[in-house]
Coordinates of C-alpha atoms (C1' of nucleotides) in Angstrom, one line a residue:
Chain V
X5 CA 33.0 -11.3 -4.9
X6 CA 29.1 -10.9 -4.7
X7 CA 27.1 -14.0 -4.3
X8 CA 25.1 -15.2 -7.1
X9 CA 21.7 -16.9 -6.5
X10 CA 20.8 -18.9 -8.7
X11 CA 17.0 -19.8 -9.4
X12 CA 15.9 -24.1 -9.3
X13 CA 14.9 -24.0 -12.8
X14 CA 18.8 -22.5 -13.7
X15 CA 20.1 -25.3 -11.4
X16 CA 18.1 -28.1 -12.8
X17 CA 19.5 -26.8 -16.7
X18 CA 22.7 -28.9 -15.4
X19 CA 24.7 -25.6 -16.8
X20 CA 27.0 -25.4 -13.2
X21 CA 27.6 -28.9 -13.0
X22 CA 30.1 -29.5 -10.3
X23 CA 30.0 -25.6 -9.9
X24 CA 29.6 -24.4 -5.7
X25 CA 26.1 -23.0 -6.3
X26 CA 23.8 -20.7 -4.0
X27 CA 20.4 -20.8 -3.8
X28 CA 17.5 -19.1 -1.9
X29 CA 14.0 -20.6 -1.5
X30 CA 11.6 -21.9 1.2
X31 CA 11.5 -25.9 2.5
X32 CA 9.2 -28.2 0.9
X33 CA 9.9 -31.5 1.4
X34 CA 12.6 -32.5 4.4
X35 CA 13.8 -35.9 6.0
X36 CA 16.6 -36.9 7.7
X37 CA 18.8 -39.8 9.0
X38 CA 21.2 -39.8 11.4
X39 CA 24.1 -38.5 9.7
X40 CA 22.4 -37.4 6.0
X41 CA 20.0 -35.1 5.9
X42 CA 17.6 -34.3 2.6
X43 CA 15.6 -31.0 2.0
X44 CA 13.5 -30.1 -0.9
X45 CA 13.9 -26.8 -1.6
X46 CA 11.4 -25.0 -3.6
X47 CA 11.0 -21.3 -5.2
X48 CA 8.8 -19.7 -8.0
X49 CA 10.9 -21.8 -10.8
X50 CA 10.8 -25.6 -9.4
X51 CA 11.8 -27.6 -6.7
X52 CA 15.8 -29.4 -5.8
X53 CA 17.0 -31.7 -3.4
X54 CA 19.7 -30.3 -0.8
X55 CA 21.5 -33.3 0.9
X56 CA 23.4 -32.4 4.0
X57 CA 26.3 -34.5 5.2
X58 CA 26.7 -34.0 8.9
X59 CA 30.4 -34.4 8.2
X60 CA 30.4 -31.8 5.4
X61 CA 29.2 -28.7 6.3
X62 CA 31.6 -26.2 7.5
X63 CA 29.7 -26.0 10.8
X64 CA 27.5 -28.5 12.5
X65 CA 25.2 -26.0 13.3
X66 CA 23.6 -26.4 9.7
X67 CA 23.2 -29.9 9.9
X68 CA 20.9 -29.2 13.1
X69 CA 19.3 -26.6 11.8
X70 CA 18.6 -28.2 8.3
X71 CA 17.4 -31.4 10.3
X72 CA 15.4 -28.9 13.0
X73 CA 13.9 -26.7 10.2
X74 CA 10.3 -27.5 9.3
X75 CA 8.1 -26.7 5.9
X76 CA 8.3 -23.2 4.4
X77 CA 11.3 -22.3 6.5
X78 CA 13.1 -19.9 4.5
X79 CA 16.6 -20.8 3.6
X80 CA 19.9 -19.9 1.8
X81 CA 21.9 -22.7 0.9
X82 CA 25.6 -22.7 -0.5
X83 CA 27.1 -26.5 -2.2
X84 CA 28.4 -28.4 -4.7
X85 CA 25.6 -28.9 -7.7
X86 CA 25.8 -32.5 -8.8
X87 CA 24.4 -34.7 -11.0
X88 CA 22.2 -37.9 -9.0
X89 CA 19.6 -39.7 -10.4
X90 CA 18.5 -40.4 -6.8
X91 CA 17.3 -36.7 -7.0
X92 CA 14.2 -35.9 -8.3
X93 CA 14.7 -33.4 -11.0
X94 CA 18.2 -35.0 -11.6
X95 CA 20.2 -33.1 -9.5
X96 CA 20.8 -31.9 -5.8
X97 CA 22.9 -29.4 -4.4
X98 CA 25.6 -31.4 -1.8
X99 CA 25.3 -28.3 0.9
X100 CA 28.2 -27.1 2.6
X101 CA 26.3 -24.3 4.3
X102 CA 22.8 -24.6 4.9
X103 CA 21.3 -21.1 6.6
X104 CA 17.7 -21.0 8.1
X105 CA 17.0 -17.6 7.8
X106 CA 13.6 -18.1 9.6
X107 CA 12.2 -21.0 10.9
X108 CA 8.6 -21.8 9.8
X109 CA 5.5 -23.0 12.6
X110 CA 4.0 -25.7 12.1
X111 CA 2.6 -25.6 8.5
X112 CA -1.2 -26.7 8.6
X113 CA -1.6 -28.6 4.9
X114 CA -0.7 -32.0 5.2
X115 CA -1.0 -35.1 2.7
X116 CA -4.5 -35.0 4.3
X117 CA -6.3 -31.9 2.9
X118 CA -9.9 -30.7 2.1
X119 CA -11.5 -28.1 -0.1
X120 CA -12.6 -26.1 3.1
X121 CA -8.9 -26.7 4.6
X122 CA -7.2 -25.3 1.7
X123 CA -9.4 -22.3 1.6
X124 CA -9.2 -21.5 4.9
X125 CA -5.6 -21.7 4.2
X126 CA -5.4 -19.9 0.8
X127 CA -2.5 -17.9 1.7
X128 CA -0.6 -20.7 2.3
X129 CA -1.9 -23.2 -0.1
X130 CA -0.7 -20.5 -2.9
X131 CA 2.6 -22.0 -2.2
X132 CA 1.9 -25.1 -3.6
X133 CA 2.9 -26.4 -7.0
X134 CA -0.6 -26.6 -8.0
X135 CA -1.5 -23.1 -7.3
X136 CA 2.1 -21.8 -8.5
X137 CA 1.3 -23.4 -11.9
X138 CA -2.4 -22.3 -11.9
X139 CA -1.2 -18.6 -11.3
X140 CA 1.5 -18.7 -13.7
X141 CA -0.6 -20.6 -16.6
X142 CA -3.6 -17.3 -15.4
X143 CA -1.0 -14.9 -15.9
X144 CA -0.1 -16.2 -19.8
X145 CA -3.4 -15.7 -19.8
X146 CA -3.6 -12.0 -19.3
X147 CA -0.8 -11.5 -21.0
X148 CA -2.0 -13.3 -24.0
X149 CA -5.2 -11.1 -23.9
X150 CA -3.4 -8.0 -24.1
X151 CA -1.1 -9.2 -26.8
X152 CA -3.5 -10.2 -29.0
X153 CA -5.8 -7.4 -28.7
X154 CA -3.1 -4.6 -29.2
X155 CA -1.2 -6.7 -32.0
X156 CA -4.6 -6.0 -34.3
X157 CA -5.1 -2.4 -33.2
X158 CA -6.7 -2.4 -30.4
X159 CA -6.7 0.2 -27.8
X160 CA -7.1 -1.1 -23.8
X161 CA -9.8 0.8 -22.6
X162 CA -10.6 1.3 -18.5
X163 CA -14.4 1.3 -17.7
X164 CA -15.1 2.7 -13.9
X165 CA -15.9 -0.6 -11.5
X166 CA -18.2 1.7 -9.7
X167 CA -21.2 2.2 -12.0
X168 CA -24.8 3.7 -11.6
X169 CA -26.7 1.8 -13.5
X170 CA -27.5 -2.0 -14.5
X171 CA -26.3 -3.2 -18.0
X172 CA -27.1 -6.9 -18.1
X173 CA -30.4 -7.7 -17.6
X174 CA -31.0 -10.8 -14.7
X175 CA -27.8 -10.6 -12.9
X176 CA -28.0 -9.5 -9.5
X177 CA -26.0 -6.5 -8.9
X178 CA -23.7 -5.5 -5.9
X179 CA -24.6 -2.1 -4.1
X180 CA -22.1 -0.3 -2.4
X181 CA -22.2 2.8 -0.5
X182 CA -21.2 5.5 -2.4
X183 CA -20.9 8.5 0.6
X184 CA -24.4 9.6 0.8
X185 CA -25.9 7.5 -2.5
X186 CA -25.7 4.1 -3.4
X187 CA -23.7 3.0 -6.6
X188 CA -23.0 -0.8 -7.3
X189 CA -19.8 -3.1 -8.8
X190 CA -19.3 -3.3 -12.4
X191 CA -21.2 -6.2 -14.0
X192 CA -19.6 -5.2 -17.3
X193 CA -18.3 -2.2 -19.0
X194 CA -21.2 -2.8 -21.5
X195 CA -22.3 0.8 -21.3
X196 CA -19.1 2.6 -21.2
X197 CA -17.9 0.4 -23.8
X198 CA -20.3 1.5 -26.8
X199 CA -19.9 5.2 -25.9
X200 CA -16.2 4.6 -26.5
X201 CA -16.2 2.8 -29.8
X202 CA -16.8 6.2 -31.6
X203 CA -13.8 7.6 -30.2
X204 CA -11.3 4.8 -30.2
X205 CA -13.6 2.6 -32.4
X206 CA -11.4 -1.0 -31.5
X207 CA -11.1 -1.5 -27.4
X208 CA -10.8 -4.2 -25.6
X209 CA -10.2 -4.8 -21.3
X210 CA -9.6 -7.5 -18.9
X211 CA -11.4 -6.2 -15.9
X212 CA -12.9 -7.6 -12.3
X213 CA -16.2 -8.2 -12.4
X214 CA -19.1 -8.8 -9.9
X215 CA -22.0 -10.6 -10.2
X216 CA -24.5 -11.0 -6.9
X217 CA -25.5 -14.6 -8.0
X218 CA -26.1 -17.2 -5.1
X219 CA -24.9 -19.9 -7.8
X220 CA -22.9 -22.3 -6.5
X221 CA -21.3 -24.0 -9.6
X222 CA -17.8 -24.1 -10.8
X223 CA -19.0 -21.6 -13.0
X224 CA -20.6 -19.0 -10.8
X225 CA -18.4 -16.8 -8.6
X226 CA -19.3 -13.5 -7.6
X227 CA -16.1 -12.0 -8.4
X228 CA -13.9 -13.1 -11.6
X229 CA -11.9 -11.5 -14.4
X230 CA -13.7 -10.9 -17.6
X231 CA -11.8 -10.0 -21.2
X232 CA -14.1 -7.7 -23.3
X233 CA -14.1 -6.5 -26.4
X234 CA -16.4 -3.6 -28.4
X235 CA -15.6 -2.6 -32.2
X236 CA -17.2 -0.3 -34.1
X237 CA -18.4 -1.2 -37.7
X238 CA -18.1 -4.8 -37.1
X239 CA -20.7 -7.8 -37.8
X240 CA -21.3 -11.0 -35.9
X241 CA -19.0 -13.4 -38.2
X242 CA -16.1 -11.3 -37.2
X243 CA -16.8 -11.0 -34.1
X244 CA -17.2 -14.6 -33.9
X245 CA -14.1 -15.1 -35.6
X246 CA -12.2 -12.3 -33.7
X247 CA -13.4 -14.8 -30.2
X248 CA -12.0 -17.6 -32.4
X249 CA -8.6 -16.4 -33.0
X250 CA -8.4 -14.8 -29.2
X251 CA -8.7 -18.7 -27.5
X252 CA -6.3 -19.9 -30.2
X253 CA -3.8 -17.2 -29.5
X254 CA -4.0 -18.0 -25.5
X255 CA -3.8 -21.3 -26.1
X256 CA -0.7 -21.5 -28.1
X257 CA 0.8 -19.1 -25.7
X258 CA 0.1 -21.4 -23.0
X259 CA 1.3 -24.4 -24.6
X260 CA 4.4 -22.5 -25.6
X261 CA 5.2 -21.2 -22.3
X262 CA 3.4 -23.5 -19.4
X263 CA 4.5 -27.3 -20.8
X264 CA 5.6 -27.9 -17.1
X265 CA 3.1 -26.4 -15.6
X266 CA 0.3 -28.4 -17.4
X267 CA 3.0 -31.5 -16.8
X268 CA 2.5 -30.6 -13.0
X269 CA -1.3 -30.2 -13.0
X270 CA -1.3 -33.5 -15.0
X271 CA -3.3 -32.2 -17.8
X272 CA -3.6 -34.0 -21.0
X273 CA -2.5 -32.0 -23.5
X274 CA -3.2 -34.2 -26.3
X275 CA -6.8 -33.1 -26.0
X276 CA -6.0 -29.6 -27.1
X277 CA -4.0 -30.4 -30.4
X278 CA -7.1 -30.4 -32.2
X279 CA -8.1 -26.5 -31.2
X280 CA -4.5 -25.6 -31.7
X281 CA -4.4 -27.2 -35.3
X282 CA -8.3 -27.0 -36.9
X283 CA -10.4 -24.3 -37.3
X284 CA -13.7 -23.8 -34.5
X285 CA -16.6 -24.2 -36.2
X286 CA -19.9 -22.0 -36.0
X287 CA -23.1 -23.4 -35.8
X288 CA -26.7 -21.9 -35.4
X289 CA -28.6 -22.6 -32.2
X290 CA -30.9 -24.9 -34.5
X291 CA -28.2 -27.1 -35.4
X292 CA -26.9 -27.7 -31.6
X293 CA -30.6 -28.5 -30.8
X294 CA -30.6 -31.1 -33.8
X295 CA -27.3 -32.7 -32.8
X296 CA -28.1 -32.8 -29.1
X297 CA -30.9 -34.2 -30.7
X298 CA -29.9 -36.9 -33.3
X299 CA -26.7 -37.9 -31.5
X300 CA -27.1 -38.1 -28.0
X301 CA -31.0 -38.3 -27.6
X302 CA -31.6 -34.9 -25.6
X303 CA -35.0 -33.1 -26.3
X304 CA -34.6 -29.2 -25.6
X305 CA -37.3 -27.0 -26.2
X306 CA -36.7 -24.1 -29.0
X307 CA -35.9 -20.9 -27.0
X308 CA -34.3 -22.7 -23.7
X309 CA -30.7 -21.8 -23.1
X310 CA -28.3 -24.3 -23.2
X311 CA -27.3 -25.5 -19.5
X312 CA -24.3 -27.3 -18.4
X313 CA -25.1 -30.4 -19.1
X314 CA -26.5 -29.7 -22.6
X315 CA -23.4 -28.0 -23.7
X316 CA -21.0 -30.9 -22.0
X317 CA -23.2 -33.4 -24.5
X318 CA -22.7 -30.8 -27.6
X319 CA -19.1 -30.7 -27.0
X320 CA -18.8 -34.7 -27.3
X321 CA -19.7 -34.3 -31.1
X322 CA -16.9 -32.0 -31.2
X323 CA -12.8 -31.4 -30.7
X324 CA -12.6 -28.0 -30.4
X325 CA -14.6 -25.4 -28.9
X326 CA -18.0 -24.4 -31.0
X327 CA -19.5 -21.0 -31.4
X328 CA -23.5 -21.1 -31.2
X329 CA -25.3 -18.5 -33.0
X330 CA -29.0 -17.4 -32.2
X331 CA -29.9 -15.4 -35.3
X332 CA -27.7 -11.8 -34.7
X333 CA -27.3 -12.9 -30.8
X334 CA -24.0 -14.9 -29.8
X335 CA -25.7 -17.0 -27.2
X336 CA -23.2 -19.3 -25.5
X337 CA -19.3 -19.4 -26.5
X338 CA -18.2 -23.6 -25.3
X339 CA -14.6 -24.3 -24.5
X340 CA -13.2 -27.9 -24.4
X341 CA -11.3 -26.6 -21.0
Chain G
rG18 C1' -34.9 -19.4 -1.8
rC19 C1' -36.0 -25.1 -1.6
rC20 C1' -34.1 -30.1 -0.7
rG21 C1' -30.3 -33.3 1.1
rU22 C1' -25.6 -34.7 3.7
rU23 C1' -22.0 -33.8 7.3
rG24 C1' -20.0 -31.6 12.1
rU25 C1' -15.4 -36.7 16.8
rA26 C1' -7.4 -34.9 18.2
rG27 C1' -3.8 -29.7 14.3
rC28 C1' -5.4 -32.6 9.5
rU29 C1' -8.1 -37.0 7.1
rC30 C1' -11.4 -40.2 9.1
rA31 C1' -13.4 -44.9 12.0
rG32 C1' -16.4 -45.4 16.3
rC33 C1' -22.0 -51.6 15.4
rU34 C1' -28.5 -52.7 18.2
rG35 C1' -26.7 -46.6 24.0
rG36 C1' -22.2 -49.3 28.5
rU37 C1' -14.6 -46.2 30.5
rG38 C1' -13.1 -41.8 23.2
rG39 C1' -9.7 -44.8 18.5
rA40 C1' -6.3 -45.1 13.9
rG41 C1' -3.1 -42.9 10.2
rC42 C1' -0.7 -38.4 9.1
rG43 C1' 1.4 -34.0 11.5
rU44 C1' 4.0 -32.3 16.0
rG45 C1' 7.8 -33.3 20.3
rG46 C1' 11.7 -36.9 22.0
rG47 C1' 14.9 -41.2 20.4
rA48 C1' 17.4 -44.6 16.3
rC49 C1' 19.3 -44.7 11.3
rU50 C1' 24.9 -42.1 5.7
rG51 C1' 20.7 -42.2 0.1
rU52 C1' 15.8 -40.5 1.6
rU53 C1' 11.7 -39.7 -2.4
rA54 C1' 5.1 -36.6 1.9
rA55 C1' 10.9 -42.9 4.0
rU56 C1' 11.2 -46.6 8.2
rC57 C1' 11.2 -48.2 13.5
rC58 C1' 10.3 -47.0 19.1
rC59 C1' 8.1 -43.5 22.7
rA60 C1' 5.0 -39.3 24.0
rA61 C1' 1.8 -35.2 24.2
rG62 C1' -2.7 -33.9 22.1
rG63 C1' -10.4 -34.3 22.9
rC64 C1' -16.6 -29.2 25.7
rC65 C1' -17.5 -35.9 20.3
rG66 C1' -20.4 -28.1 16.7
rC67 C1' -23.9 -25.7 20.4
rA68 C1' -28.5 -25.9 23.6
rG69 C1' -32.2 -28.7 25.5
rG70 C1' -34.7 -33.7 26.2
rU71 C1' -35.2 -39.3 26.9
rU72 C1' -32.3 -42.9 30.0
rC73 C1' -29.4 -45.9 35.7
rA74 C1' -26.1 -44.5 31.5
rA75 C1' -25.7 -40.5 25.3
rA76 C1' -20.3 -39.2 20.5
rU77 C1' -24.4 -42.8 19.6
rC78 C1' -31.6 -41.9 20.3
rC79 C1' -35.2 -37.3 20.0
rU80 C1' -36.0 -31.8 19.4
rG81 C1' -34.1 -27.2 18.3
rU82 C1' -30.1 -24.2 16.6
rC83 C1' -25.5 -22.8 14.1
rA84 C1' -21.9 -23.8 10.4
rA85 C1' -19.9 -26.2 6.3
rC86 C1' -20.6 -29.0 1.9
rG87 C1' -23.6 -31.0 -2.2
rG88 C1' -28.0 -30.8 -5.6
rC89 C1' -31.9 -27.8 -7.7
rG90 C1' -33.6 -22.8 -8.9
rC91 C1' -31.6 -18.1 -10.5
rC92 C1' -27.5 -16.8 -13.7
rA93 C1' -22.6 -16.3 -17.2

RNA sequence: GCCGUUGUAGCUCAGCUGGUGGAGCGUGGGACUGUUAAUCCCAAGGCCGCAGGUUCAAAUCCUGUCAACGGCGCCA
């Protein structure tokens, strides 16, 4: 009979109850006692106790090498599933084989952990439930994007990453050698975006981009993922209200598909019922100056751009993200995230 | 680019007005049949970022330098 392995999140359903269960993943968590043993065992879908009894496994062997094994050792396990409430998650699998297929070194994240360490360590630190949940929720994301996009017509178009020219003004650009010239990383598809509007005239793409900014905020990197879109014949209210529907559509799709992983990153969800439910409004540039004004005592000169800190103030008068117009400009688009 | 802060064990940090380098975690060994990054005992582990200087004596004071981090600017 071929094995079956069964994924954590299938196991933790409580579906093979009392069932001899296999399951493939990589130690988290492991602590022993003389005779007991108890590994975490974690994949892509969750985490599950394994409890080995030294006088329960068909050979001793895996009770020394589940006892021996350290963090991210790779293991298949074979056991009983059962129902505990001494498990976290509910249930643990009571093992009868326990296979190391290879032990891990010493893993360098500990309960102690930096920024710096955890960068240095990014390869390893992707294991974590934090960055599993981060990548999976980034990934609805994407998918989301392309959903919505295509669901109203629109065609995914490709602009080159290698470009010749500068399309946003300010932004410093990346130059690259290009065999004997010099050519530089897209900043936007801006350009190759309005030439193809009058052949496809609805396009949208989610694209790396690259930005040679020395910023060092949480909002400045010099390489991230931008979602564009370009339509031909369209004004700014639907534009503004294409942006509107976009976020609610990820959204939704997030909240649909990521409850755990937002339960794991300890989010408060509450706080996004209100974008999920009401409509965003649109206000003019004028009006965000009078309400930063009138409600929260912040003078900004007519003309400034809205920083950081003024938009974090706007967004206290409000629930869900805003749109700011600047007569036919879209200035700033403000998310509650 | 400017200003500031910090560099001490694998990690997170303490180390007073200069006087023989410390803890917790992790790791290795030992104990424990219900643990929840468990507990208890033992051990190994250090160019105190680097280079000068002051001093009888420097992790500690001074100068320089490198790196990281934070703030501002620029920018989205």
């Amino acid at each position: 009979m071929r094995q079956v392995w069964l994924p954590v999140k299938e196991l933790l359903s409580g579906k093979h109850e009392g069932e001899l269960v296999s399951l493939r993943g990589w130690i988290y968590r492991t602590r022993s006692s003389g005779k007991i043993a108890f590994t975490v065992i974690r994949d892509s879908t969750g985490i599950i106790q394994v409890t080995i009894v030294k006088n329960e496994v068909e050979e001793l062997e895996s009770f020394e090498s589940a006892r021996k094994a350290l963090m991210e050792s790779s293991v298949k396990v074979t056991g009983i599933l059962k129902k505990d409430d001494r498990a976290p998650g509910g249930f643990e699998i009571l093992a009868s084989i326990f296979n190391v297929v290879d032990y891990a070194d010493i893993y360098p994240i500990t309960k102690d952990q930096s920024e710096v360490l955890l960068r240095d360590n990014r390869h390893l630190w992707l294991r974590s439930r934090r960055m599993t949940s981060i990548l999976k929720i980034r990934s609805t994301v994407t998918g989301a994007i392309h959903d919505f996009f295509r669901g109203r017509g629109y065609h995914e178009f490709t602009p080159p990453i290698f470009q010749p020219n500068q399309a946003e003004g300010g932004s410093s650009l990346f130059e690259v050698k290009y065999f004997d010239k010099k050519t530089y990383l897209s900043q936007t598809w801006q350009l190759y975006a309005e030439a193809a509007i009058f052949s496809l005239e609805k396009i949208y793409d989610v694209s790396p981009t690259f930005r040679a900014e020395k910023s060092r905020t949480s909002r400045h990197i010099c390489e991230f993922w931008m979602a564009e879109m370009e339509a031909a014949w369209m004004d700014l209210a639907e534009v503004t209200e294409i942006a509107k529907e976009e976020l609610k559509f990820i959204l939704a799709r997030v909240m649909e598909r990521n409850t755990e992983d937002l339960k794991i990153l300890q989010r408060d969800v509450t706080k996004l019922m209100p974008s999920l439910e009401k409509p965003f409004p649109t206000i003019t540039y004028t009006k965000a100056l009078e309400i930063l004004k009138d409600e929260h005592g912040m003078e900004v000169e007519w003309g400034k751009d809205l920083r950081t800190l003024e938009e974090n103030k706007l967004m206290e008068s409000f629930d869900t993200p805003v749109v700011v117009i600047f007569s036919c400009m879209l200035l700033s688009y403000i998310s509650v995230f």
